[in-house]
Tab-separated table of C-alpha atoms and ligand atoms in Angstrom:
chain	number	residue	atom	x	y	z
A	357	UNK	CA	58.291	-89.248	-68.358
A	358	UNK	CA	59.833	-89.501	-72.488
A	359	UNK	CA	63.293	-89.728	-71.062
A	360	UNK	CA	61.987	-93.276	-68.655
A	361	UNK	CA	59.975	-94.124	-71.356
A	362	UNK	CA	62.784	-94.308	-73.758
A	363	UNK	CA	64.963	-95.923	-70.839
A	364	UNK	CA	62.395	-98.832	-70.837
A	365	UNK	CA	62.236	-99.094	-74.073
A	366	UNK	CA	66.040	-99.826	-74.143
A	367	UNK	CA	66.167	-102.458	-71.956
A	368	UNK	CA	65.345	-105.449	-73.952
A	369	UNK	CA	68.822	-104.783	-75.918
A	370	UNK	CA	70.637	-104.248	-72.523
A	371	UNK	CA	69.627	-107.864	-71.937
A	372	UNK	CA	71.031	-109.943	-74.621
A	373	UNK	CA	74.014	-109.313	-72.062
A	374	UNK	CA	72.905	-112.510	-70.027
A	375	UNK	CA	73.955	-111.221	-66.903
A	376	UNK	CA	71.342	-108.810	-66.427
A	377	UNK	CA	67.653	-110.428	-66.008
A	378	UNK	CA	64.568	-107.687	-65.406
A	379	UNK	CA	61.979	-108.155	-62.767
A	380	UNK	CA	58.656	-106.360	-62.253
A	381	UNK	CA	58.052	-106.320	-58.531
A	382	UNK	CA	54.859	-105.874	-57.320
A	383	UNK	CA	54.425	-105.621	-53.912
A	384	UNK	CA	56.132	-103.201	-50.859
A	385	UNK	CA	59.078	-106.019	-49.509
A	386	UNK	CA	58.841	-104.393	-46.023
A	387	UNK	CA	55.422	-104.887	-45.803
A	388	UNK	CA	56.439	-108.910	-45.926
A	389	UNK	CA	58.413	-108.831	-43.681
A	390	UNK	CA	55.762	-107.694	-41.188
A	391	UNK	CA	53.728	-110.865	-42.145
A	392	UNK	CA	56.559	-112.865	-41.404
A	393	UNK	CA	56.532	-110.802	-37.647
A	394	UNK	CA	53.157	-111.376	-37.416
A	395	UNK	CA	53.693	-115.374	-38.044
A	396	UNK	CA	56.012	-115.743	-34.865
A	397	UNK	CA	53.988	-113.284	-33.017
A	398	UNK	CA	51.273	-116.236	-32.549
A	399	UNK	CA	50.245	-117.895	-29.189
A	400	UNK	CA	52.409	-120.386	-27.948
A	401	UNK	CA	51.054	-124.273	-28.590
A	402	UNK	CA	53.452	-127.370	-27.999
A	403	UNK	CA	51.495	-129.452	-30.709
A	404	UNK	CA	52.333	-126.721	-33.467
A	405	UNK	CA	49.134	-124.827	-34.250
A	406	UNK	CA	50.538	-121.319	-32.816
A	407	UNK	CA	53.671	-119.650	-34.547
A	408	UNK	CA	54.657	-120.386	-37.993
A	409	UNK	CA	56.405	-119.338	-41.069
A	410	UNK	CA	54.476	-119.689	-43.905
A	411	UNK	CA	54.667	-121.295	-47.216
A	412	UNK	CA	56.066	-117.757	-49.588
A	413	UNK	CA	58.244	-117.070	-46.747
A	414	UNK	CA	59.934	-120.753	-46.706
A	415	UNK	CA	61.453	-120.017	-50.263
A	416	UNK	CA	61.813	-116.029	-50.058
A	417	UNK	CA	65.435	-114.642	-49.946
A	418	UNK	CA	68.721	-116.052	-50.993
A	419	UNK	CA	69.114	-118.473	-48.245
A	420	UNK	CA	66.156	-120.327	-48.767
A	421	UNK	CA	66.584	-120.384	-52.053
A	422	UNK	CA	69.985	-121.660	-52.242
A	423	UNK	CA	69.102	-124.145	-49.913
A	424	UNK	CA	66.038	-125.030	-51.865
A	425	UNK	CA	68.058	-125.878	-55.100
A	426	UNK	CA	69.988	-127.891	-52.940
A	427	UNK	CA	67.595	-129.806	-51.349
A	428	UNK	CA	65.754	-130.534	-55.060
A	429	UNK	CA	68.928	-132.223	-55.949
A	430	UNK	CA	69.272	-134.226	-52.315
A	431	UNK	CA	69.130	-138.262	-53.039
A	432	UNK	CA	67.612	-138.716	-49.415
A	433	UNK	CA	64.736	-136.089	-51.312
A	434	UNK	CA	63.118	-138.366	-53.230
A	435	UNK	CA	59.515	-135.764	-53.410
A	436	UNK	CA	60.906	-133.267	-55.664
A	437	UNK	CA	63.740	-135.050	-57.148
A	438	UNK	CA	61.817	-137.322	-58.962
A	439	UNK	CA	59.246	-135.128	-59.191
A	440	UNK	CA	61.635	-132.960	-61.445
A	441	UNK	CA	63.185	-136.035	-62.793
A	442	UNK	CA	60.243	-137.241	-63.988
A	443	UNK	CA	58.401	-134.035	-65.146
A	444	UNK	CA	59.155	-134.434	-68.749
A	445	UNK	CA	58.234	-137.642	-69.317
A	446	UNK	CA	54.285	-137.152	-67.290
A	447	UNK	CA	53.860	-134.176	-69.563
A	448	UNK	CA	54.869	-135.508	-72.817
A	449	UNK	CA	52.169	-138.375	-71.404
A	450	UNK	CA	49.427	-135.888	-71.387
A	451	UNK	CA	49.313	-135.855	-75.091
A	452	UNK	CA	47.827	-133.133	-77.462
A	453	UNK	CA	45.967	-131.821	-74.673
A	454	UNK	CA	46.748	-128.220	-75.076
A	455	UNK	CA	44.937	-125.651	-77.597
A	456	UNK	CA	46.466	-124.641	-80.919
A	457	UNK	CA	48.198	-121.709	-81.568
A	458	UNK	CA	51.036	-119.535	-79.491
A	459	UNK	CA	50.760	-119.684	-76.175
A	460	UNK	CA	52.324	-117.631	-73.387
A	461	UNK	CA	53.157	-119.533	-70.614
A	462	UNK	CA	52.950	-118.311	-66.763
A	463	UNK	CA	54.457	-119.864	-64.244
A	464	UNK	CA	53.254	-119.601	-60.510
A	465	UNK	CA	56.159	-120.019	-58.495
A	466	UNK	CA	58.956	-121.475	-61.010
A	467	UNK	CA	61.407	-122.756	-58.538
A	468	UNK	CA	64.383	-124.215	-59.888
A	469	UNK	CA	63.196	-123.361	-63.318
A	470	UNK	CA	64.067	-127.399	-64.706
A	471	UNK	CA	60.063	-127.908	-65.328
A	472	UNK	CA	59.648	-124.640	-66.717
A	473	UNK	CA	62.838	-125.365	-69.223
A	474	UNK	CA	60.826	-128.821	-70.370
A	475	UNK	CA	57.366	-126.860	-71.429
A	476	UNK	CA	59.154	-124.372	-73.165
A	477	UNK	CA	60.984	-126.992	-75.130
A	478	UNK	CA	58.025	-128.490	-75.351
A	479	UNK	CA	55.873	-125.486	-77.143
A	480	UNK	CA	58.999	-124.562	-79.279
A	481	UNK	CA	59.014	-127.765	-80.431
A	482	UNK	CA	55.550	-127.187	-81.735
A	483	UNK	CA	55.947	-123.600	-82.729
A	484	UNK	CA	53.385	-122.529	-79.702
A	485	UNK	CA	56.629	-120.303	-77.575
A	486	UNK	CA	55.216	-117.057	-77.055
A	487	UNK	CA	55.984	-114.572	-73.693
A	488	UNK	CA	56.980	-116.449	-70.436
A	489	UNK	CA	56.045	-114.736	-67.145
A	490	UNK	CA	57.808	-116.547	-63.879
A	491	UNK	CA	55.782	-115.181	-60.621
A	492	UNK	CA	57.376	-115.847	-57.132
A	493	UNK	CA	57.657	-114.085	-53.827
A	494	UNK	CA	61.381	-114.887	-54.361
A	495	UNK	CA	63.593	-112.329	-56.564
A	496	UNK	CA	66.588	-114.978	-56.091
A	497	UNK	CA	64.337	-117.637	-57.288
A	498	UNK	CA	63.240	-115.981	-60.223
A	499	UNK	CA	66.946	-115.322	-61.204
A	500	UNK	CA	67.857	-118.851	-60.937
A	501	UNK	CA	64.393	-120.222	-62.806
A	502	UNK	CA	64.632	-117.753	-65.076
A	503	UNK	CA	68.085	-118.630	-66.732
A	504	UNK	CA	67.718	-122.520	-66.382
A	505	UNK	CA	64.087	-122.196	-67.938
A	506	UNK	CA	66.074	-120.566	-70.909
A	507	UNK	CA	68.852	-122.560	-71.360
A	508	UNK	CA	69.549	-123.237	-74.999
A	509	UNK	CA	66.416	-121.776	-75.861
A	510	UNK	CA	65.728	-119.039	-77.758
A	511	UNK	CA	63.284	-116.939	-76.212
A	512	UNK	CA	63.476	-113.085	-77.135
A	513	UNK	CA	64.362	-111.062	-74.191
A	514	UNK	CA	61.919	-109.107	-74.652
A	515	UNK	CA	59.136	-111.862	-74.598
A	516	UNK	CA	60.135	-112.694	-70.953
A	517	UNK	CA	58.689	-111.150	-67.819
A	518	UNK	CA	59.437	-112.143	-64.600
A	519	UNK	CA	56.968	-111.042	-61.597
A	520	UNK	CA	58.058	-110.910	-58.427
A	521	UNK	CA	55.005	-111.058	-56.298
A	522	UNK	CA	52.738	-112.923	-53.345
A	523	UNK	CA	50.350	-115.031	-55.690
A	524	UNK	CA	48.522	-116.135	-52.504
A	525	UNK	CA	46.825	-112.682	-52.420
A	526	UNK	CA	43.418	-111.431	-53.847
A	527	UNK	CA	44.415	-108.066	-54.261
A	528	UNK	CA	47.940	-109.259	-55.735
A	529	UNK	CA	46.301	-111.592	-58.125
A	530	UNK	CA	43.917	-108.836	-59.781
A	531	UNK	CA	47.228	-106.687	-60.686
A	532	UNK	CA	49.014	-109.453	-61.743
A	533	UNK	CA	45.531	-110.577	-64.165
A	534	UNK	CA	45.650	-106.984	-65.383
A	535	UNK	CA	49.743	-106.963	-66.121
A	536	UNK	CA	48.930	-110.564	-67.847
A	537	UNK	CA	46.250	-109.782	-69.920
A	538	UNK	CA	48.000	-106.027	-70.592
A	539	UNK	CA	50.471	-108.450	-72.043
A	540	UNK	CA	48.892	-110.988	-73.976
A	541	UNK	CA	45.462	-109.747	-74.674
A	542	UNK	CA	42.876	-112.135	-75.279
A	543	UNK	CA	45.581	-115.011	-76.591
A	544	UNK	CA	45.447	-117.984	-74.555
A	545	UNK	CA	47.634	-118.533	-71.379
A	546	UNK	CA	49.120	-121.821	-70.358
A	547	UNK	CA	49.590	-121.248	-66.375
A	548	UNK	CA	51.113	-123.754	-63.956
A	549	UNK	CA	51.650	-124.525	-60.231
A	550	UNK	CA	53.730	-127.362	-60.399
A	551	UNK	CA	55.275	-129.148	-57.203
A	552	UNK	CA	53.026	-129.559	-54.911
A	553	UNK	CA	53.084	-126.350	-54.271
A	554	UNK	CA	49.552	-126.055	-53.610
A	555	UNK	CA	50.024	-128.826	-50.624
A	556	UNK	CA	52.438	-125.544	-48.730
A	557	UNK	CA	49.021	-123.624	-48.353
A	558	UNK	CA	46.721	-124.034	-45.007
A	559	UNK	CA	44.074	-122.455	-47.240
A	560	UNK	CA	44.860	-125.260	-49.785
A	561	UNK	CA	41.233	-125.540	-52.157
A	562	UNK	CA	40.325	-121.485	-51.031
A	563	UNK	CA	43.964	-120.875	-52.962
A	564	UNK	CA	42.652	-123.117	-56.152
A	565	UNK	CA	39.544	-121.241	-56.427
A	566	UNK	CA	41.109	-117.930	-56.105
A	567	UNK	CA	43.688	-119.001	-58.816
A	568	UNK	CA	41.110	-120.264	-61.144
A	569	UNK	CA	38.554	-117.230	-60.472
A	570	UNK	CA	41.217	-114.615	-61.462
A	571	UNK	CA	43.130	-115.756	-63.636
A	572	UNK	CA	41.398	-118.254	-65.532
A	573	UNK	CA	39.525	-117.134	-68.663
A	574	UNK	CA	37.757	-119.791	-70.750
A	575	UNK	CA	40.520	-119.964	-73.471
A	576	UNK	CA	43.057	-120.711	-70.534
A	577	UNK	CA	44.549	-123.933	-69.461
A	578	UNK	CA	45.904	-124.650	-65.923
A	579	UNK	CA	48.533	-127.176	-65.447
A	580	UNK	CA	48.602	-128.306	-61.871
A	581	UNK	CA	50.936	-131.110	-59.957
A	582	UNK	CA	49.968	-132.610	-57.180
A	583	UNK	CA	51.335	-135.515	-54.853
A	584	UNK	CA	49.087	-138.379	-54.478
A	585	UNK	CA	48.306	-141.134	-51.831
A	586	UNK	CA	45.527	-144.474	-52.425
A	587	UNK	CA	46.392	-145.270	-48.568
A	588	UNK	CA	45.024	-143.012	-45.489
A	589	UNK	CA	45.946	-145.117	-42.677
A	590	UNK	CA	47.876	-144.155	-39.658
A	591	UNK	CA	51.051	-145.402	-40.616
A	592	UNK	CA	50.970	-144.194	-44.090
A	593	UNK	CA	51.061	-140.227	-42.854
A	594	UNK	CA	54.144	-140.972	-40.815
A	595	UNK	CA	55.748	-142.673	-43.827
A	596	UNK	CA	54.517	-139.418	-45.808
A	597	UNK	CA	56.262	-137.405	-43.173
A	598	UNK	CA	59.920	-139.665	-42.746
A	599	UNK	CA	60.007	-138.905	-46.791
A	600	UNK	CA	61.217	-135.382	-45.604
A	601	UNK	CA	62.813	-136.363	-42.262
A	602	UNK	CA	65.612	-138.739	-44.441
A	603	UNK	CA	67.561	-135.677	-45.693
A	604	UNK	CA	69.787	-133.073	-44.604
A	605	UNK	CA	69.400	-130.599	-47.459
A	606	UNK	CA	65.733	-130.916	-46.645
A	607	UNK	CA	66.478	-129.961	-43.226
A	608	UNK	CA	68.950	-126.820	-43.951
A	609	UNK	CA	66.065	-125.690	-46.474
A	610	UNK	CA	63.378	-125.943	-43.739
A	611	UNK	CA	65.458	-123.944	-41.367
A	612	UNK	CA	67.146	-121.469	-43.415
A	613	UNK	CA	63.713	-119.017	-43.070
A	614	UNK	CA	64.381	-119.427	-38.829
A	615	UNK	CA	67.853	-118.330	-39.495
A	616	UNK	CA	67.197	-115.310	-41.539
A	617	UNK	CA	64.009	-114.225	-39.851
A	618	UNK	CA	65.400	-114.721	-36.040
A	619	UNK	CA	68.206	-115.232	-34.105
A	620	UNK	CA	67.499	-118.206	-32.703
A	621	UNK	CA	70.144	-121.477	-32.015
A	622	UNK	CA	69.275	-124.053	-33.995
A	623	UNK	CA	69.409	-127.422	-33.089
A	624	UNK	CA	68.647	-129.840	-36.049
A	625	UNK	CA	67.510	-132.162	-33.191
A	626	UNK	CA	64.488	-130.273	-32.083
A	627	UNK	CA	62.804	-130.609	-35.677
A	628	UNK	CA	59.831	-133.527	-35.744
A	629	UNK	CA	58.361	-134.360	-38.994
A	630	UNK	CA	54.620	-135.510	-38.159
A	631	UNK	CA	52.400	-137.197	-40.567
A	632	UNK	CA	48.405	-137.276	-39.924
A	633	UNK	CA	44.985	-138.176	-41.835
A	634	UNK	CA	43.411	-134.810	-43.069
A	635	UNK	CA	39.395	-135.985	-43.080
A	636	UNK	CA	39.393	-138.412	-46.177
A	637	UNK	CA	40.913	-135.755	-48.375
A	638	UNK	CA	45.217	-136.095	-47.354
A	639	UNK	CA	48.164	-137.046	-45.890
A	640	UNK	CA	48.819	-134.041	-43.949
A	641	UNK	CA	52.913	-133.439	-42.927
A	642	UNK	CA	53.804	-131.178	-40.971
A	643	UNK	CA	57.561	-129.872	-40.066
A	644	UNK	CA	57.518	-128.222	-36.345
A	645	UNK	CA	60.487	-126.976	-34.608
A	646	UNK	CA	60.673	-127.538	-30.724
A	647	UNK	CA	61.544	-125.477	-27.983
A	648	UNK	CA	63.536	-127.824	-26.215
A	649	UNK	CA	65.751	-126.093	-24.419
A	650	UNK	CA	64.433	-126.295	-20.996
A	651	UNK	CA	63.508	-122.743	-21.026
A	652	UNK	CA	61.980	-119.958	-22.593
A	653	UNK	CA	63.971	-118.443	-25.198
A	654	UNK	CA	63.485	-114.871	-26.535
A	655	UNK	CA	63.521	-114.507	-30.424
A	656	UNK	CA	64.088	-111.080	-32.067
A	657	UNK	CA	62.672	-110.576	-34.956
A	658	UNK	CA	63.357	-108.339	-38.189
A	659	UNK	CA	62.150	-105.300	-36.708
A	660	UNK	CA	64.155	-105.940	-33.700
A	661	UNK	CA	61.457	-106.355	-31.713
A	662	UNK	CA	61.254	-109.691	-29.503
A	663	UNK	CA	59.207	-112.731	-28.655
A	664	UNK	CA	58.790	-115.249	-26.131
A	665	UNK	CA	59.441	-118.485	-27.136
A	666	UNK	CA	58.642	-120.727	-24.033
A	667	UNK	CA	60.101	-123.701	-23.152
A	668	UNK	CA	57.968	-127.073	-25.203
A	669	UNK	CA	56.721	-123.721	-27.557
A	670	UNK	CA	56.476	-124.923	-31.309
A	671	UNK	CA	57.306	-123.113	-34.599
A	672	UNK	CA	55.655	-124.555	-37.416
A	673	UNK	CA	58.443	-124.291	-40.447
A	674	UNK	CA	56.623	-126.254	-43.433
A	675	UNK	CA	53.316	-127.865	-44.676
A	676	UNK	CA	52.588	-130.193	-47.533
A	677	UNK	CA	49.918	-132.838	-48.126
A	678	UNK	CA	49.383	-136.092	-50.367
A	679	UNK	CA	45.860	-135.454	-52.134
A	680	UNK	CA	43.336	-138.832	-52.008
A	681	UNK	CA	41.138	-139.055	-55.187
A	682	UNK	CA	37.778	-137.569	-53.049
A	683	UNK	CA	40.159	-134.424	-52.108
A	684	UNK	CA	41.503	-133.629	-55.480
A	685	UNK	CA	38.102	-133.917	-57.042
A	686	UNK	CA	36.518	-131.295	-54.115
A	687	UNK	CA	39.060	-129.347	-54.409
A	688	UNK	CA	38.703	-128.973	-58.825
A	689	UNK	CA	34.549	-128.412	-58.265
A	690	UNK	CA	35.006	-126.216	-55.441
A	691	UNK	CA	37.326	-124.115	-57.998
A	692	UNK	CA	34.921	-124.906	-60.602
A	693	UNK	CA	37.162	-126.169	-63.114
A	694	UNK	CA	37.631	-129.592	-64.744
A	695	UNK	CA	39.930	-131.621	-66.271
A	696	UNK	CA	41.536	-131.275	-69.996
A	697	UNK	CA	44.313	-133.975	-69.796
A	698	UNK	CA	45.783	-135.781	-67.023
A	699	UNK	CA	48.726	-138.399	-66.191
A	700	UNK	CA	48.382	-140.026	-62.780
A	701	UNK	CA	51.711	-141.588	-61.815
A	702	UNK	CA	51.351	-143.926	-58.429
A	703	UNK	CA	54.744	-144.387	-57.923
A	704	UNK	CA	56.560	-147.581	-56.557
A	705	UNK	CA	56.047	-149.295	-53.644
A	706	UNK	CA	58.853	-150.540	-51.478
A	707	UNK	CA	59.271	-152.250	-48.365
A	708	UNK	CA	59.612	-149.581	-46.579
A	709	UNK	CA	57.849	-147.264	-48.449
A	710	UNK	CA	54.045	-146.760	-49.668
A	711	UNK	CA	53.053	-145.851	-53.343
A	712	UNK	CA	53.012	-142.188	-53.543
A	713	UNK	CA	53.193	-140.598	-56.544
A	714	UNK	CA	52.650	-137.489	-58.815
A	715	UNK	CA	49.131	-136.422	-60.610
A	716	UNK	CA	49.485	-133.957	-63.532
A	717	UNK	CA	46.258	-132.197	-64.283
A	718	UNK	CA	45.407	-129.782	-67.264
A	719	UNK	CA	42.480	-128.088	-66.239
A	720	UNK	CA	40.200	-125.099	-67.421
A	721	UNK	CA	37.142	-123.066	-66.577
A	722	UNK	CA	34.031	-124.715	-66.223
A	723	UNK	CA	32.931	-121.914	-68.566
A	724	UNK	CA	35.359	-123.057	-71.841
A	725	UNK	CA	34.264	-125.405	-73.748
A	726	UNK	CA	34.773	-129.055	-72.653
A	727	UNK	CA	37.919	-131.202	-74.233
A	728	UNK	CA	37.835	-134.724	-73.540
A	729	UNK	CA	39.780	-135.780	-70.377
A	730	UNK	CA	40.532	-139.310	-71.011
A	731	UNK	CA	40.032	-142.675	-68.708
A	732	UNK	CA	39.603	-141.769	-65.212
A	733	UNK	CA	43.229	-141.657	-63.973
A	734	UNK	CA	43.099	-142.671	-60.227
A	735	UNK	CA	41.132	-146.024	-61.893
A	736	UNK	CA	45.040	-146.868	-62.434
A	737	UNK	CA	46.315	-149.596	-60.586
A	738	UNK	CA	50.172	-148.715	-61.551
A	739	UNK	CA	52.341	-145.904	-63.072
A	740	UNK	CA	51.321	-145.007	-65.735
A	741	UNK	CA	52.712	-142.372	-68.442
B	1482	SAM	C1	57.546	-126.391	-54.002
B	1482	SAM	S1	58.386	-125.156	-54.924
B	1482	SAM	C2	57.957	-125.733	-56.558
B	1482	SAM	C3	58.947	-125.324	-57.589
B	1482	SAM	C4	58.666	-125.775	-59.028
B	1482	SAM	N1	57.351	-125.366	-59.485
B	1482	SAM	C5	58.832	-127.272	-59.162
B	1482	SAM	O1	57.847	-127.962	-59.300
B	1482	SAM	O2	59.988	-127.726	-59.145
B	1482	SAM	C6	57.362	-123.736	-54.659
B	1482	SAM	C7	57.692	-122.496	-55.468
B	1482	SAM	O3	56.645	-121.549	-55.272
B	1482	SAM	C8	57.167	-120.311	-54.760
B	1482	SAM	N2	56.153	-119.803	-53.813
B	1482	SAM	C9	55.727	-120.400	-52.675
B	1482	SAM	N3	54.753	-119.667	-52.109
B	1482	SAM	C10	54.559	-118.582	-52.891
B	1482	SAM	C11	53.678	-117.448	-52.834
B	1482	SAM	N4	52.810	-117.312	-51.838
B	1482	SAM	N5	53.747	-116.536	-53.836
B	1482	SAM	C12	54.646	-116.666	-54.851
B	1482	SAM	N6	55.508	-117.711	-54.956
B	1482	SAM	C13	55.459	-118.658	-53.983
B	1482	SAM	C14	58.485	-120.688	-54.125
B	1482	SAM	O4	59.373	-119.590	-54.047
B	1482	SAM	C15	58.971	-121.802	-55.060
B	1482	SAM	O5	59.583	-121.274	-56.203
């Protein structure tokens, strides 16, 4: 027990070689890949409420995440290029919003690591860097976050610790609230779930609540990104949904989990992107991949086990929402938290195109004392930063 002792010890030195990164994995990988079994295990339903592969398992391995880099960096993608493009600018927009003092930073599911990169700048700049702790269900995603996040930066090796680990969990997200505060103590924790990411889960506000209940201590902030719609109509979800449906990166990312979870023929042409109203809350989009073959297919699976996929059978690949103003405010008192700061972009409208845009919101436990939030930020009537 010394000798591994000592061997840990060592490894912050091992790592000013930057080809070696660390990673603290906390949960049995075969045990996912059962969940993803269990996902295309469901009963068969041609409008694409039966099998699915859900929203970890759409970025988990190197596939996806290759293809996900890719498709952040697809023109024909405008949702998360701009959404990275324009990250720095919304937060610098939030203002002084954030507490005083150092400030270790987690980030729930990182991604390509560009945001991550502009808050670190962003507490260096102010003196406030102190540990930064990536969590993803992807290893390969944490790799590639990790080393744009700390590009030109200098963050002590030691002061970074990457978590690879389900964050959708209960039971995963009391071990990772004891590794955190094992870490830090009782210094304040600047945690994020930037993206939209929060729009991937059918358990959407249940997620936010769970996030906020353990994680969130009173001197925590949480900054969350979320897409936005003012429109609910008909024909506003299907624009919603032809956002993804323009681009082929998009399209290889969606698929990638099919290809490395079954051995299925894909045929780009069998994917429908459908947009509907979700109550007055969202946009609701849904990605669905068609059995259109004429005939029932049979899928094996990891295990090597095999399913039936009949003919007109769906498999739903991807979920993601645009929030309305009553659902994002639900959602924060369900979770019992409220707002710190906030930036509410609405985007541009086109011709062919309604205003959706980005909402940026600091928020923190009911319980901490309140900071002022500023003017109400859906009152907006155009982007504003
Ligand atoms: C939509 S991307 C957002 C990436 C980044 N935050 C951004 O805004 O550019 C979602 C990220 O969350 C991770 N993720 C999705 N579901 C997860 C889960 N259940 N547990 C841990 N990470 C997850 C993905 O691997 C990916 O890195």
């Amino acid at each position: 027990m010394a000798d591994r002792d000592r061997a840990v010890h060592r490894i912050p030195g091992i790592l000013g070689d930057p080809g070696w990164t660390v990673c603290l994995v906390g949960e049995e990988q075969s045990g996912k890949l059962a969940q993803v079994t269990a996902g295309l295990r469901h009963r068969p339903d041609p409008a694409g409420g039966g099998k699915l592969i859900t929203s970890g398992f759409s970025y988990w391995g190197l596939e996806s995440t290759v293809a996900w880099a890719h498709a952040c960096n697809d023109l024909y993608y405008p949702v998360m290029r701009e959404s990275i493009g324009s990250f720095s600018r919304r937060w610098h927009a939030m203002g002084n919003a954030l507490p005083d003092g150092p400030l270790h930073y987690v980030s729930l599911g990182p991604g390509t690591g560009q945001k991550d990169q502009a808050l670190l700048r962003y507490l260096d700049s102010r003196g406030q860097s102190a540990c930064y702790i990536p969590v993803d269900v992807s290893a390969e995603m944490l790799r590639l976050a990790q080393r744009e996040a700390l590009q030109h930066l200098h963050v002590p090796a030691g002061d970074v610790l990457p978590v690879q680990l389900d964050f959708s969990l209960p039971r995963n997200l009391d071990r990772l609230s004891t590794v955190i505060r094992r870490t830090v103590g009782d210094e304040p924790v600047l945690y994020s779930l930037l993206g939209n990411t929060l729009a991937n889960f059918d358990s959407d506000s249940q997620l936010l609540a769970l996030l906020a209940d353990k994680l969130l201590r009173p001197q925590d902030r949480f900054l969350l990104e979320i897409a936005n719609t003012a429109d609910q109509s008909d024909a506003v979800a299907r624009a919603a949904a032809q956002e993804y449906e323009n681009s082929p990166r998009f399209r290889e990312f969606v698929t990638s989990a099919l290809m490395q979870y079954t051995d299925l023929r894909i045929d780009m042409n069998s994917l429908t992107y459908e947009g509907t109203v979700e109550d007055d809350r969202a946009l609701k989009v849904k990605v669905i991949y068609h059995n259109r073959t004429g005939e029932q297919v049979e899928l094996t699976l990891p295990d090597r086990s095999t399913v039936p996929f009949p003919d007109r059978d769906t498999i739903r690949l991807y979920l993601s929402r645009k929030y309305t103003q009553p659902g994002v405010e639900k959602m924060l008192a369900e979770a019992r938290v409220v707002k710190a700061g906030q930036v509410h972009d609405t985007g541009h409208a086109a011709f062919d195109r309604p205003a959706f845009g980005m909402t940026l919101l600091l928020l923190q436990s009911t319980e901490a004392p309140r900071t002022p939030a500023g003017p109400d930020p859906f009152a907006a009537s155009g982007p504003r930063a």
